[in-house]
Amino acid sequence: MYRIWITEDLDEIGIEWLREKGVEVEYSRPTYEELLERVKEFDALIVRTNTRVTEEVIARGVPRLKVVGRAGVGFDNIDTDAATRYGVLVLNAPYGYMISTAELTIGLMLALLRKIPKADLYMKNEQWKKRELLGAELYGKVLGIIGVGRIGRQVAIRANAFGMRVLGYDPYIRQEDVDKYGVKLLSSLEELLPQVDILTLHVPLTEETKYMISERELRLMKKGAFIINCSRGKVIKSSALYKAIVEGQIAGAALDVHESEPPSDWSLIKLPQVIATPHIGSATYEAQQKVALEVVEEIWMALQGGPVRSSINMPSLPPEVYAYLKPYLYLSEKMGQFAGQWIRKPVDEVRLTYIGDVVDLPYSLITAAFIKGILDPVLGEPVNYINAVCMAKERGISVTENVGGQGGEFTNLVRVEIRVGKEYYEIAGTLIGRNIPKIVEIDGFRVDVEPKGNIILTRHIDRPGMIGKIGTILGERNINIANMYVGRKEVRGEAVMTLCVDEPVPQEVLDGIRSIEGFERVDFISL
Ligand code: NAD
């Protein structure tokens, strides 16, 4: 039975969901010392921002601890690098807040342009001041969205419904990604800013986005434009915005997020042209419930070994992509196991080349699967898709990936070159009909092996009688040959033979084959 420790607030709906799945849930707020002491009793942790999931916590938690879920978005409190090294998946719940934050953005936009907070204040003071409350419509205005991700796209849908023209700036996405949200992407801030009546920001806070709206950008904007910020406070330089509003360059701003929270300097917020809220983008019942359900469902999925949507230290995969990827992961891991048992020496370099359809998939996971196949059998600690490449690096194995090249008769091919000192080994595999895995090349020789069961691999001289001799030795020991393939580049030259056998092959039988003249190398591989 899985045990999950929820160490901070989580909506009851998420806890119920887990209990219905038969999970044992502990819901308490441990001190750091208690966390260290008891983390090893749990398969997963669910935290918010106050639980410090340090390397020490993760190290104490493994091998039982497999997942850390953040009920929310930011994860500064989780040592994700350490989690990666220890093979612990870290995931978050970034979709639950999306609608609430987009709705608040639209709410602030309407409030700002229609001066709703001021109107309400007049009314509360028993003042009937209609003249001062002349506002503006959203209809027909140009909205500029910086950061057209989850929330930016939801804002776009709603802005389109209001009859606004929606422009966007986001250098990390393509126009096709946002066509259906009615956003026209522009290639620079310089192009976007002079065109917009209202600017709204939906970017994460990064080195690049910190103060991305400062004096220069505010000057580039249309005189009398408005600004909304429901993303992170530090993406706008408050002092510059203050000045631009006082000077009349910017007509007003609505801010849910602030440079410091709570603000240390309230002067911007106190301007009559500014309306402000205390970071309440996600403060709705629905968002809290959605986040709780999102994080528990993701953790459950991860514990079952299924695809997760919002992993932080492993690429997240939509189910349809995972369905295509899964047989490649199997193939690649088997190829890695094959290579490990074949080579049996410390590897210096692994070079993977992806050819054909496979290049459209997140192939870094296929790389990880290969490394897992090689390392898992030889390391005491568990190797998984998350930590595989990291562990290879720690062992001095250089891992590189290339795309493209000749696949010959195959529509997809994963070819791996492995260097051990000055020796090179090569293995290639493919999927026949999307999900039948085959090893199809060994050291450049064409073979046809299903990567499972017991396989004898030989390197020999192609001459009459070789197959007969090996068959006799195996027959004498009652070892049944299920399948055989001889790959050669020229007649009577060097050849490779793969023999799939129904029984394990004892050492003396392999030695017997090795003693036959013309057999240069004989390996036994069990997958
Ligand atoms: P997201 O990751 O889905 O989208 C962010 C987008 O910004 C991405 O498309 C990315 O390509 C783009 N981007 C990154 N750097 C950029 C740059 N330099 N210039 C232009 N675009 C850039 O994130 P999201 O879930 O939509 O969240 C957006 C922001 O909203 C985050 O900062 C998040 O912390 C914040 N947020 C605030 C609240 C709130 O309570 N106010 C709630 C939830 C999220």
Tab-separated table of C-alpha atoms in Angstrom, residues 51-438:
chain	number	residue	atom	x	y	z
A	51	THR	CA	8.403	22.415	3.508
A	52	ARG	CA	12.123	22.387	2.757
A	53	VAL	CA	12.785	19.334	0.623
A	54	THR	CA	16.569	19.451	0.784
A	55	GLU	CA	19.143	16.960	-0.470
A	56	GLU	CA	19.310	15.622	3.085
A	57	VAL	CA	15.564	14.935	3.091
A	58	ILE	CA	15.691	13.260	-0.303
A	59	ALA	CA	18.726	11.142	0.618
A	60	ARG	CA	16.955	9.952	3.775
A	61	GLY	CA	13.748	9.284	1.823
A	62	VAL	CA	15.103	6.965	-0.882
A	63	PRO	CA	14.668	4.200	-1.896
A	64	ARG	CA	11.027	4.339	-0.742
A	65	LEU	CA	10.501	7.997	-1.600
A	66	LYS	CA	9.788	8.241	-5.321
A	67	VAL	CA	7.836	11.433	-5.890
A	68	VAL	CA	7.635	14.924	-4.451
A	69	GLY	CA	4.526	16.814	-5.523
A	70	ARG	CA	4.208	20.577	-5.195
A	71	ALA	CA	0.592	21.668	-4.837
A	72	GLY	CA	1.073	24.821	-6.872
A	73	VAL	CA	3.637	26.258	-9.242
A	74	GLY	CA	6.938	27.581	-7.784
A	75	PHE	CA	9.356	25.052	-6.289
A	76	ASP	CA	12.245	27.050	-4.825
A	77	ASN	CA	11.878	24.986	-1.634
A	78	ILE	CA	12.673	21.695	-3.410
A	79	ASP	CA	16.235	20.705	-4.325
A	80	THR	CA	15.361	19.450	-7.795
A	81	ASP	CA	18.991	18.712	-8.716
A	82	ALA	CA	19.349	16.421	-5.737
A	83	ALA	CA	16.001	14.816	-6.573
A	84	THR	CA	17.259	14.138	-10.104
A	85	ARG	CA	20.464	12.567	-8.797
A	86	TYR	CA	18.517	10.302	-6.456
A	87	GLY	CA	15.944	9.430	-9.096
A	88	VAL	CA	13.072	11.117	-7.302
A	89	LEU	CA	10.456	12.666	-9.546
A	90	VAL	CA	9.403	16.206	-8.733
A	91	LEU	CA	6.124	17.409	-10.156
A	92	ASN	CA	3.868	20.390	-9.727
A	93	ALA	CA	0.293	21.409	-10.479
A	94	PRO	CA	0.435	24.374	-12.838
A	95	TYR	CA	-2.954	23.995	-14.515
A	96	GLY	CA	-5.213	24.330	-11.485
A	97	TYR	CA	-4.606	28.091	-11.187
A	98	MET	CA	-4.861	28.841	-14.878
A	99	ILE	CA	-8.546	29.768	-15.201
A	100	SER	CA	-8.747	31.714	-11.925
A	101	THR	CA	-5.730	33.826	-12.821
A	102	ALA	CA	-6.984	34.456	-16.345
A	103	GLU	CA	-10.373	35.494	-14.966
A	104	LEU	CA	-8.758	37.852	-12.463
A	105	THR	CA	-6.768	39.402	-15.326
A	106	ILE	CA	-9.963	40.119	-17.225
A	107	GLY	CA	-11.623	41.331	-14.026
A	108	LEU	CA	-8.785	43.765	-13.378
A	109	MET	CA	-8.894	44.948	-16.969
A	110	LEU	CA	-12.579	45.782	-16.709
A	111	ALA	CA	-12.150	47.298	-13.259
A	112	LEU	CA	-9.327	49.488	-14.509
A	113	LEU	CA	-10.969	50.714	-17.689
A	114	ARG	CA	-14.385	51.221	-16.062
A	115	LYS	CA	-12.928	52.589	-12.810
A	116	ILE	CA	-15.060	50.194	-10.796
A	117	PRO	CA	-13.083	50.391	-7.501
A	118	LYS	CA	-13.222	54.191	-7.555
A	119	ALA	CA	-16.962	54.140	-8.326
A	120	ASP	CA	-17.538	51.809	-5.432
A	121	LEU	CA	-15.529	54.024	-3.108
A	122	TYR	CA	-17.539	57.113	-4.096
A	123	MET	CA	-20.749	55.244	-3.451
A	124	LYS	CA	-19.586	54.082	-0.049
A	125	ASN	CA	-18.800	57.722	0.741
A	126	GLU	CA	-22.316	58.631	-0.408
A	127	GLN	CA	-20.936	60.521	-3.420
A	128	TRP	CA	-22.734	60.406	-6.792
A	129	LYS	CA	-19.887	61.377	-9.149
A	130	LYS	CA	-20.759	60.066	-12.590
A	131	ARG	CA	-18.624	62.543	-14.530
A	132	GLU	CA	-15.396	61.393	-12.995
A	133	LEU	CA	-16.181	57.823	-13.875
A	134	LEU	CA	-16.065	58.027	-17.625
A	135	GLY	CA	-14.340	54.841	-18.727
A	136	ALA	CA	-13.397	52.944	-21.885
A	137	GLU	CA	-14.616	49.774	-23.622
A	138	LEU	CA	-12.513	46.688	-24.162
A	139	TYR	CA	-14.259	46.113	-27.484
A	140	GLY	CA	-12.016	46.972	-30.416
A	141	LYS	CA	-8.932	47.582	-28.248
A	142	VAL	CA	-5.586	45.958	-28.926
A	143	LEU	CA	-4.448	43.654	-26.141
A	144	GLY	CA	-0.769	42.738	-25.981
A	145	ILE	CA	0.055	39.543	-24.108
A	146	ILE	CA	3.646	38.970	-23.064
A	147	GLY	CA	4.105	35.257	-22.356
A	148	VAL	CA	1.495	33.262	-24.234
A	149	GLY	CA	1.587	30.141	-22.073
A	150	ARG	CA	-1.153	28.495	-20.044
A	151	ILE	CA	-2.606	31.657	-18.486
A	152	GLY	CA	-1.797	33.949	-21.429
A	153	ARG	CA	-3.815	31.679	-23.739
A	154	GLN	CA	-6.831	31.654	-21.433
A	155	VAL	CA	-6.678	35.443	-21.281
A	156	ALA	CA	-6.588	35.495	-25.094
A	157	ILE	CA	-9.731	33.356	-25.374
A	158	ARG	CA	-11.604	35.715	-23.067
A	159	ALA	CA	-10.244	38.871	-24.690
A	160	ASN	CA	-11.367	37.612	-28.095
A	161	ALA	CA	-14.843	37.095	-26.677
A	162	PHE	CA	-14.841	40.792	-25.752
A	163	GLY	CA	-14.016	41.719	-29.334
A	164	MET	CA	-10.425	42.730	-28.634
A	165	ARG	CA	-7.583	42.279	-31.112
A	166	VAL	CA	-4.980	40.089	-29.462
A	167	LEU	CA	-1.262	40.362	-30.157
A	168	GLY	CA	1.374	38.340	-28.363
A	169	TYR	CA	5.081	38.243	-27.697
A	170	ASP	CA	6.644	34.941	-26.657
A	171	PRO	CA	9.924	33.952	-28.317
A	172	TYR	CA	9.644	30.341	-27.133
A	173	ILE	CA	6.513	29.302	-28.984
A	174	ARG	CA	5.427	29.119	-32.605
A	175	GLN	CA	2.505	30.849	-34.293
A	176	GLU	CA	0.840	27.440	-34.883
A	177	ASP	CA	0.775	26.889	-31.119
A	178	VAL	CA	-1.496	29.878	-30.569
A	179	ASP	CA	-3.494	30.066	-33.792
A	180	LYS	CA	-6.499	28.494	-32.120
A	181	TYR	CA	-6.379	31.046	-29.296
A	182	GLY	CA	-6.672	33.927	-31.751
A	183	VAL	CA	-3.267	35.415	-30.948
A	184	LYS	CA	-1.008	36.992	-33.547
A	185	LEU	CA	2.574	36.611	-32.412
A	186	LEU	CA	5.031	39.419	-33.011
A	187	SER	CA	8.751	38.888	-33.036
A	188	SER	CA	9.892	41.523	-30.564
A	189	LEU	CA	8.775	43.738	-27.726
A	190	GLU	CA	9.767	46.729	-29.868
A	191	GLU	CA	7.182	45.651	-32.410
A	192	LEU	CA	4.478	44.851	-29.863
A	193	LEU	CA	4.614	47.736	-27.391
A	194	PRO	CA	3.767	50.682	-29.678
A	195	GLN	CA	0.637	48.877	-30.932
A	196	VAL	CA	-1.148	47.915	-27.740
A	197	ASP	CA	-3.858	49.721	-25.789
A	198	ILE	CA	-3.605	47.288	-22.904
A	199	LEU	CA	-0.563	45.224	-22.023
A	200	THR	CA	-0.818	42.123	-19.832
A	201	LEU	CA	2.109	40.050	-18.615
A	202	HIS	CA	2.030	36.272	-18.135
A	203	VAL	CA	5.691	35.287	-18.054
A	204	PRO	CA	7.620	33.405	-15.369
A	205	LEU	CA	10.241	35.355	-13.436
A	206	THR	CA	13.604	34.532	-15.001
A	207	GLU	CA	16.905	36.338	-15.560
A	208	GLU	CA	15.479	37.419	-18.876
A	209	THR	CA	12.070	38.586	-17.690
A	210	LYS	CA	13.206	40.427	-14.566
A	211	TYR	CA	12.372	44.111	-15.158
A	212	MET	CA	11.483	43.367	-18.767
A	213	ILE	CA	9.132	46.364	-18.519
A	214	SER	CA	11.315	49.292	-17.451
A	215	GLU	CA	11.798	52.929	-18.521
A	216	ARG	CA	12.715	52.121	-22.143
A	217	GLU	CA	9.785	49.746	-22.723
A	218	LEU	CA	7.299	52.138	-21.097
A	219	ARG	CA	8.486	54.891	-23.420
A	220	LEU	CA	7.903	52.575	-26.396
A	221	MET	CA	4.265	52.116	-25.435
A	222	LYS	CA	1.390	54.122	-26.865
A	223	LYS	CA	0.697	57.191	-24.734
A	224	GLY	CA	-2.325	56.486	-22.552
A	225	ALA	CA	-2.007	52.690	-22.623
A	226	PHE	CA	-2.846	50.494	-19.607
A	227	ILE	CA	-0.834	47.713	-17.958
A	228	ILE	CA	-2.044	44.625	-16.096
A	229	ASN	CA	0.269	42.336	-14.172
A	230	CYS	CA	-0.901	39.042	-12.721
A	231	SER	CA	2.386	37.193	-13.256
A	232	ARG	CA	5.302	38.076	-10.978
A	233	GLY	CA	5.993	41.465	-9.427
A	234	LYS	CA	9.592	41.810	-10.544
A	235	VAL	CA	8.854	41.627	-14.263
A	236	ILE	CA	7.939	45.321	-14.071
A	237	LYS	CA	10.240	47.915	-12.538
A	238	SER	CA	7.842	49.652	-10.129
A	239	SER	CA	9.768	52.912	-9.946
A	240	ALA	CA	9.677	53.234	-13.753
A	241	LEU	CA	5.977	52.467	-13.860
A	242	TYR	CA	5.302	55.009	-11.124
A	243	LYS	CA	7.100	57.682	-13.114
A	244	ALA	CA	5.378	56.751	-16.406
A	245	ILE	CA	1.940	57.016	-14.732
A	246	VAL	CA	2.673	60.307	-12.992
A	247	GLU	CA	3.935	61.730	-16.286
A	248	GLY	CA	0.821	60.537	-18.117
A	249	GLN	CA	2.662	58.190	-20.486
A	250	ILE	CA	0.725	55.250	-18.987
A	251	ALA	CA	-2.947	55.852	-18.163
A	252	GLY	CA	-3.197	53.279	-15.397
A	253	ALA	CA	-2.195	49.904	-14.089
A	254	ALA	CA	-3.819	46.967	-12.322
A	255	LEU	CA	-1.423	44.905	-10.256
A	256	ASP	CA	-2.025	41.606	-8.504
A	257	VAL	CA	1.677	40.942	-7.958
A	258	HIS	CA	4.265	43.272	-6.508
A	259	GLU	CA	8.020	43.682	-6.388
A	260	SER	CA	7.995	42.684	-2.746
A	261	GLU	CA	5.009	41.049	-1.101
A	262	PRO	CA	3.635	42.639	0.973
A	263	PRO	CA	5.027	45.823	-0.620
A	264	SER	CA	7.677	47.771	1.263
A	265	ASP	CA	6.949	50.871	-0.811
A	266	TRP	CA	3.226	51.568	-1.337
A	267	SER	CA	3.587	54.726	-3.420
A	268	LEU	CA	2.786	53.065	-6.772
A	269	ILE	CA	-0.254	51.296	-5.342
A	270	LYS	CA	-1.557	54.516	-3.820
A	271	LEU	CA	-1.656	56.352	-7.148
A	272	PRO	CA	-5.287	57.017	-8.128
A	273	GLN	CA	-4.612	55.506	-11.569
A	274	VAL	CA	-3.580	52.177	-10.039
A	275	ILE	CA	-5.739	49.391	-8.686
A	276	ALA	CA	-4.097	46.622	-6.737
A	277	THR	CA	-4.890	43.241	-5.213
A	278	PRO	CA	-2.766	41.167	-2.817
A	279	HIS	CA	-1.664	38.291	-5.134
A	280	ILE	CA	-5.079	36.649	-5.323
A	281	GLY	CA	-4.873	35.216	-8.853
A	282	SER	CA	-5.349	31.703	-7.563
A	283	ALA	CA	-7.466	32.522	-4.547
A	284	THR	CA	-10.672	30.769	-5.558
A	285	TYR	CA	-12.341	27.657	-4.174
A	286	GLU	CA	-12.186	26.081	-7.593
A	287	ALA	CA	-8.468	26.719	-8.065
A	288	GLN	CA	-7.654	25.219	-4.662
A	289	GLN	CA	-9.698	22.123	-5.457
A	290	LYS	CA	-8.281	21.793	-8.951
A	291	VAL	CA	-4.722	22.080	-7.656
A	292	ALA	CA	-5.378	19.456	-4.992
A	293	LEU	CA	-6.840	17.039	-7.522
A	294	GLU	CA	-4.144	17.795	-10.095
A	295	VAL	CA	-1.302	17.058	-7.695
A	296	VAL	CA	-2.789	13.854	-6.281
A	297	GLU	CA	-3.701	12.502	-9.720
A	298	GLU	CA	-0.198	13.245	-11.007
A	299	ILE	CA	1.416	11.577	-8.006
A	300	TRP	CA	-0.809	8.555	-8.377
A	301	MET	CA	0.091	8.341	-12.063
A	302	ALA	CA	3.805	8.642	-11.261
A	303	LEU	CA	3.656	5.936	-8.601
A	304	GLN	CA	2.022	3.627	-11.158
A	305	GLY	CA	4.877	4.371	-13.584
A	306	GLY	CA	2.571	6.179	-15.996
A	307	PRO	CA	3.153	9.423	-17.893
A	308	VAL	CA	3.029	12.628	-15.887
A	309	ARG	CA	1.956	15.946	-17.323
A	310	SER	CA	3.827	18.356	-15.119
A	311	SER	CA	7.129	16.896	-14.082
A	312	ILE	CA	9.832	19.363	-13.198
A	313	ASN	CA	12.879	17.140	-13.478
A	314	MET	CA	11.735	14.929	-16.328
A	315	PRO	CA	10.077	15.960	-19.609
A	316	SER	CA	6.324	15.906	-19.201
A	317	LEU	CA	4.395	13.874	-21.691
A	318	PRO	CA	0.877	14.034	-23.012
A	319	PRO	CA	-0.606	10.496	-23.005
A	320	GLU	CA	-0.675	10.309	-26.818
A	321	VAL	CA	3.060	11.059	-27.009
A	322	TYR	CA	3.771	8.551	-24.266
A	323	ALA	CA	1.856	5.906	-26.227
A	324	TYR	CA	4.279	6.355	-29.152
A	325	LEU	CA	7.299	6.655	-26.931
A	326	LYS	CA	6.702	3.639	-24.716
A	327	PRO	CA	7.805	0.935	-27.209
A	328	TYR	CA	10.966	2.964	-27.940
A	329	LEU	CA	11.730	3.149	-24.237
A	330	TYR	CA	11.418	-0.623	-24.053
A	331	LEU	CA	13.583	-1.140	-27.155
A	332	SER	CA	16.237	1.279	-25.990
A	333	GLU	CA	16.466	-0.133	-22.474
A	334	LYS	CA	16.799	-3.635	-23.903
A	335	MET	CA	19.502	-2.411	-26.293
A	336	GLY	CA	21.302	-0.891	-23.307
A	337	GLN	CA	21.084	-4.163	-21.375
A	338	PHE	CA	22.286	-6.024	-24.465
A	339	ALA	CA	25.219	-3.655	-24.898
A	340	GLY	CA	26.142	-3.849	-21.211
A	341	GLN	CA	26.317	-7.663	-21.227
A	342	TRP	CA	28.068	-7.755	-24.575
A	343	ILE	CA	30.762	-5.199	-23.769
A	344	ARG	CA	31.309	-5.910	-20.062
A	345	LYS	CA	33.857	-3.120	-19.694
A	346	PRO	CA	33.614	0.429	-18.350
A	347	VAL	CA	32.158	2.569	-21.083
A	348	ASP	CA	33.691	5.971	-21.903
A	349	GLU	CA	31.271	7.321	-24.423
A	350	VAL	CA	27.770	6.648	-25.703
A	351	ARG	CA	26.608	8.321	-28.887
A	352	LEU	CA	22.988	7.893	-29.897
A	353	THR	CA	21.708	8.767	-33.332
A	354	TYR	CA	18.009	9.042	-33.988
A	355	ILE	CA	16.834	8.497	-37.543
A	356	GLY	CA	13.358	8.727	-39.083
A	357	ASP	CA	10.019	9.106	-37.253
A	358	VAL	CA	11.597	8.788	-33.834
A	359	VAL	CA	13.153	12.261	-34.081
A	360	ASP	CA	9.721	13.791	-33.503
A	361	LEU	CA	9.514	12.218	-30.055
A	362	PRO	CA	11.170	13.509	-26.860
A	363	TYR	CA	14.145	11.237	-27.541
A	364	SER	CA	16.126	12.371	-24.513
A	365	LEU	CA	14.005	9.826	-22.650
A	366	ILE	CA	15.009	7.129	-25.145
A	367	THR	CA	18.611	8.069	-24.420
A	368	ALA	CA	17.907	7.812	-20.695
A	369	ALA	CA	16.342	4.385	-21.246
A	370	PHE	CA	19.493	3.146	-23.010
A	371	ILE	CA	21.722	4.399	-20.210
A	372	LYS	CA	19.374	2.848	-17.655
A	373	GLY	CA	19.730	-0.460	-19.517
A	374	ILE	CA	23.510	-0.311	-19.349
A	375	LEU	CA	23.895	0.968	-15.801
A	376	ASP	CA	20.987	-0.506	-13.885
A	377	PRO	CA	22.395	-4.035	-13.743
A	378	VAL	CA	25.797	-2.827	-12.588
A	379	LEU	CA	24.960	-0.172	-10.026
A	380	GLY	CA	23.761	-0.759	-6.513
A	381	GLU	CA	21.505	2.283	-6.594
A	382	PRO	CA	18.392	2.422	-8.719
A	383	VAL	CA	18.789	3.996	-12.142
A	384	ASN	CA	15.695	5.426	-13.760
A	385	TYR	CA	14.664	7.746	-16.578
A	386	ILE	CA	15.189	10.755	-14.343
A	387	ASN	CA	18.684	10.127	-13.040
A	388	ALA	CA	20.179	7.911	-15.775
A	389	VAL	CA	22.067	10.538	-17.757
A	390	CYS	CA	23.143	12.268	-14.569
A	391	MET	CA	24.536	8.985	-13.223
A	392	ALA	CA	26.318	8.294	-16.503
A	393	LYS	CA	28.038	11.671	-16.220
A	394	GLU	CA	29.009	10.974	-12.630
A	395	ARG	CA	30.670	7.795	-13.864
A	396	GLY	CA	32.580	9.722	-16.521
A	397	ILE	CA	30.500	8.433	-19.426
A	398	SER	CA	29.943	11.078	-22.053
A	399	VAL	CA	26.470	10.877	-23.585
A	400	THR	CA	25.617	12.658	-26.829
A	401	GLU	CA	22.630	12.640	-29.132
A	402	ASN	CA	22.423	13.259	-32.870
A	403	VAL	CA	19.532	13.388	-35.228
A	404	GLY	CA	19.303	12.326	-38.848
A	405	GLY	CA	21.247	10.087	-41.199
A	406	GLN	CA	20.528	6.991	-43.243
A	407	GLY	CA	18.099	4.437	-41.879
A	408	GLY	CA	18.383	2.134	-44.901
A	409	GLU	CA	15.357	-0.095	-45.110
A	410	PHE	CA	13.968	1.211	-41.764
A	411	THR	CA	11.580	4.098	-41.237
A	412	ASN	CA	12.939	4.612	-37.743
A	413	LEU	CA	16.237	3.679	-36.198
A	414	VAL	CA	18.031	4.199	-32.914
A	415	ARG	CA	21.738	3.655	-33.531
A	416	VAL	CA	24.181	3.673	-30.637
A	417	GLU	CA	27.942	3.846	-30.815
A	418	ILE	CA	29.747	2.932	-27.652
A	419	ARG	CA	33.394	3.710	-27.043
A	420	VAL	CA	35.477	1.808	-24.551
A	421	GLY	CA	38.994	3.267	-24.651
A	422	LYS	CA	39.966	2.828	-28.278
A	423	GLU	CA	37.421	0.119	-29.029
A	424	TYR	CA	34.096	0.908	-30.662
A	425	TYR	CA	30.881	-1.105	-30.501
A	426	GLU	CA	27.741	-0.378	-32.394
A	427	ILE	CA	24.148	-1.517	-32.011
A	428	ALA	CA	21.003	-0.342	-33.765
A	429	GLY	CA	17.357	-1.089	-33.148
A	430	THR	CA	14.038	-0.313	-34.734
A	431	LEU	CA	10.333	-0.725	-34.194
A	432	ILE	CA	8.568	-2.775	-36.815
A	433	GLY	CA	4.965	-1.646	-37.263
A	434	ARG	CA	5.297	0.887	-34.428
A	435	ASN	CA	5.651	-1.563	-31.551
A	436	ILE	CA	7.645	-4.682	-32.390
A	437	PRO	CA	11.183	-4.062	-31.125
A	438	LYS	CA	14.107	-5.500	-33.072
